[in-house]
């Protein structure tokens, strides 16, 4: 390495100017590099369309055995919840309900909702997670005697189209059930040849945001009688379980309710989910899992509905 020569007094000013210029150029290059990096990061922003499905862990709590209702902690990552809202919000429209097998508008359900495309990498990832959660519990399709075998359908067809739903201040969904009063004819051909009917065997309700005032999911017939670690009340203390559920109130806000217990209300917590079974083994609906979306008093409540299906061959089933 060459030795350095100290500048004379006459060149000190010039050298200082040169050093300042070099320093300025150095920081300018750093800024350009950082800016380029930022643009590159923006170009690689994760979206519902390029989402990469990764292994994910969550925990469960059995709230009720009969009827079966399970609370799932951390079913979604925060990023997944945010991306689902991003994906579904542009398509939201006034929600409808089924009356006599027809979709109609009703003042008993004042939210907005939209279908979520199962072909989306993000939605497909969540459906696969739900399928893994269910394992062998999900009923296999039941072909009729003249249908010799069950078609090799896409496993995700066992869910149909999931849904995003959103409630604003003053909006609610009165007490209702998720199953159809009679099995619906399958019209999309996802089960192959022959005629098929389906019903909503179970339900996942996945919270996509929080910070809402009100908006609890109320099960008037499900009473959580133990677990002070997760159970609270509206006395300003929600217990040690971060207020995930509380003792229920009736829809008019009074104490008591069904069976004198008031059931249980679940508070919106981003990424957490509820799962319950809708049908008895004979295909009829279980009235004990009727539920309501309580009125939102402030903020916004967004959630995802996933409905695992049971399929019947020619002849249908249930009621």
Tab-separated table of C-alpha atoms in Angstrom, residues 226-235 237-241 243-248:
chain	number	residue	atom	x	y	z
A	226	UNK	CA	-66.245	-23.508	33.779
A	227	UNK	CA	-62.920	-21.952	32.859
A	228	UNK	CA	-62.646	-18.640	34.739
A	229	UNK	CA	-59.339	-18.298	32.913
A	230	UNK	CA	-61.226	-17.545	29.691
A	231	UNK	CA	-64.683	-16.607	30.935
A	232	UNK	CA	-65.615	-13.091	31.913
A	233	UNK	CA	-68.628	-10.875	32.382
A	234	UNK	CA	-69.596	-7.317	31.584
A	235	UNK	CA	-68.526	-5.989	34.955
A	237	UNK	CA	-63.320	-7.564	34.213
A	238	UNK	CA	-63.014	-10.065	31.371
A	239	UNK	CA	-60.986	-12.634	33.285
A	240	UNK	CA	-57.475	-13.838	32.518
A	241	UNK	CA	-58.253	-15.184	29.039
A	243	UNK	CA	-61.781	-11.649	26.982
A	244	UNK	CA	-62.243	-14.189	24.194
A	245	UNK	CA	-65.747	-15.053	25.368
A	246	UNK	CA	-68.157	-13.790	27.969
A	247	UNK	CA	-71.453	-14.806	29.524
A	248	UNK	CA	-74.238	-14.080	27.089
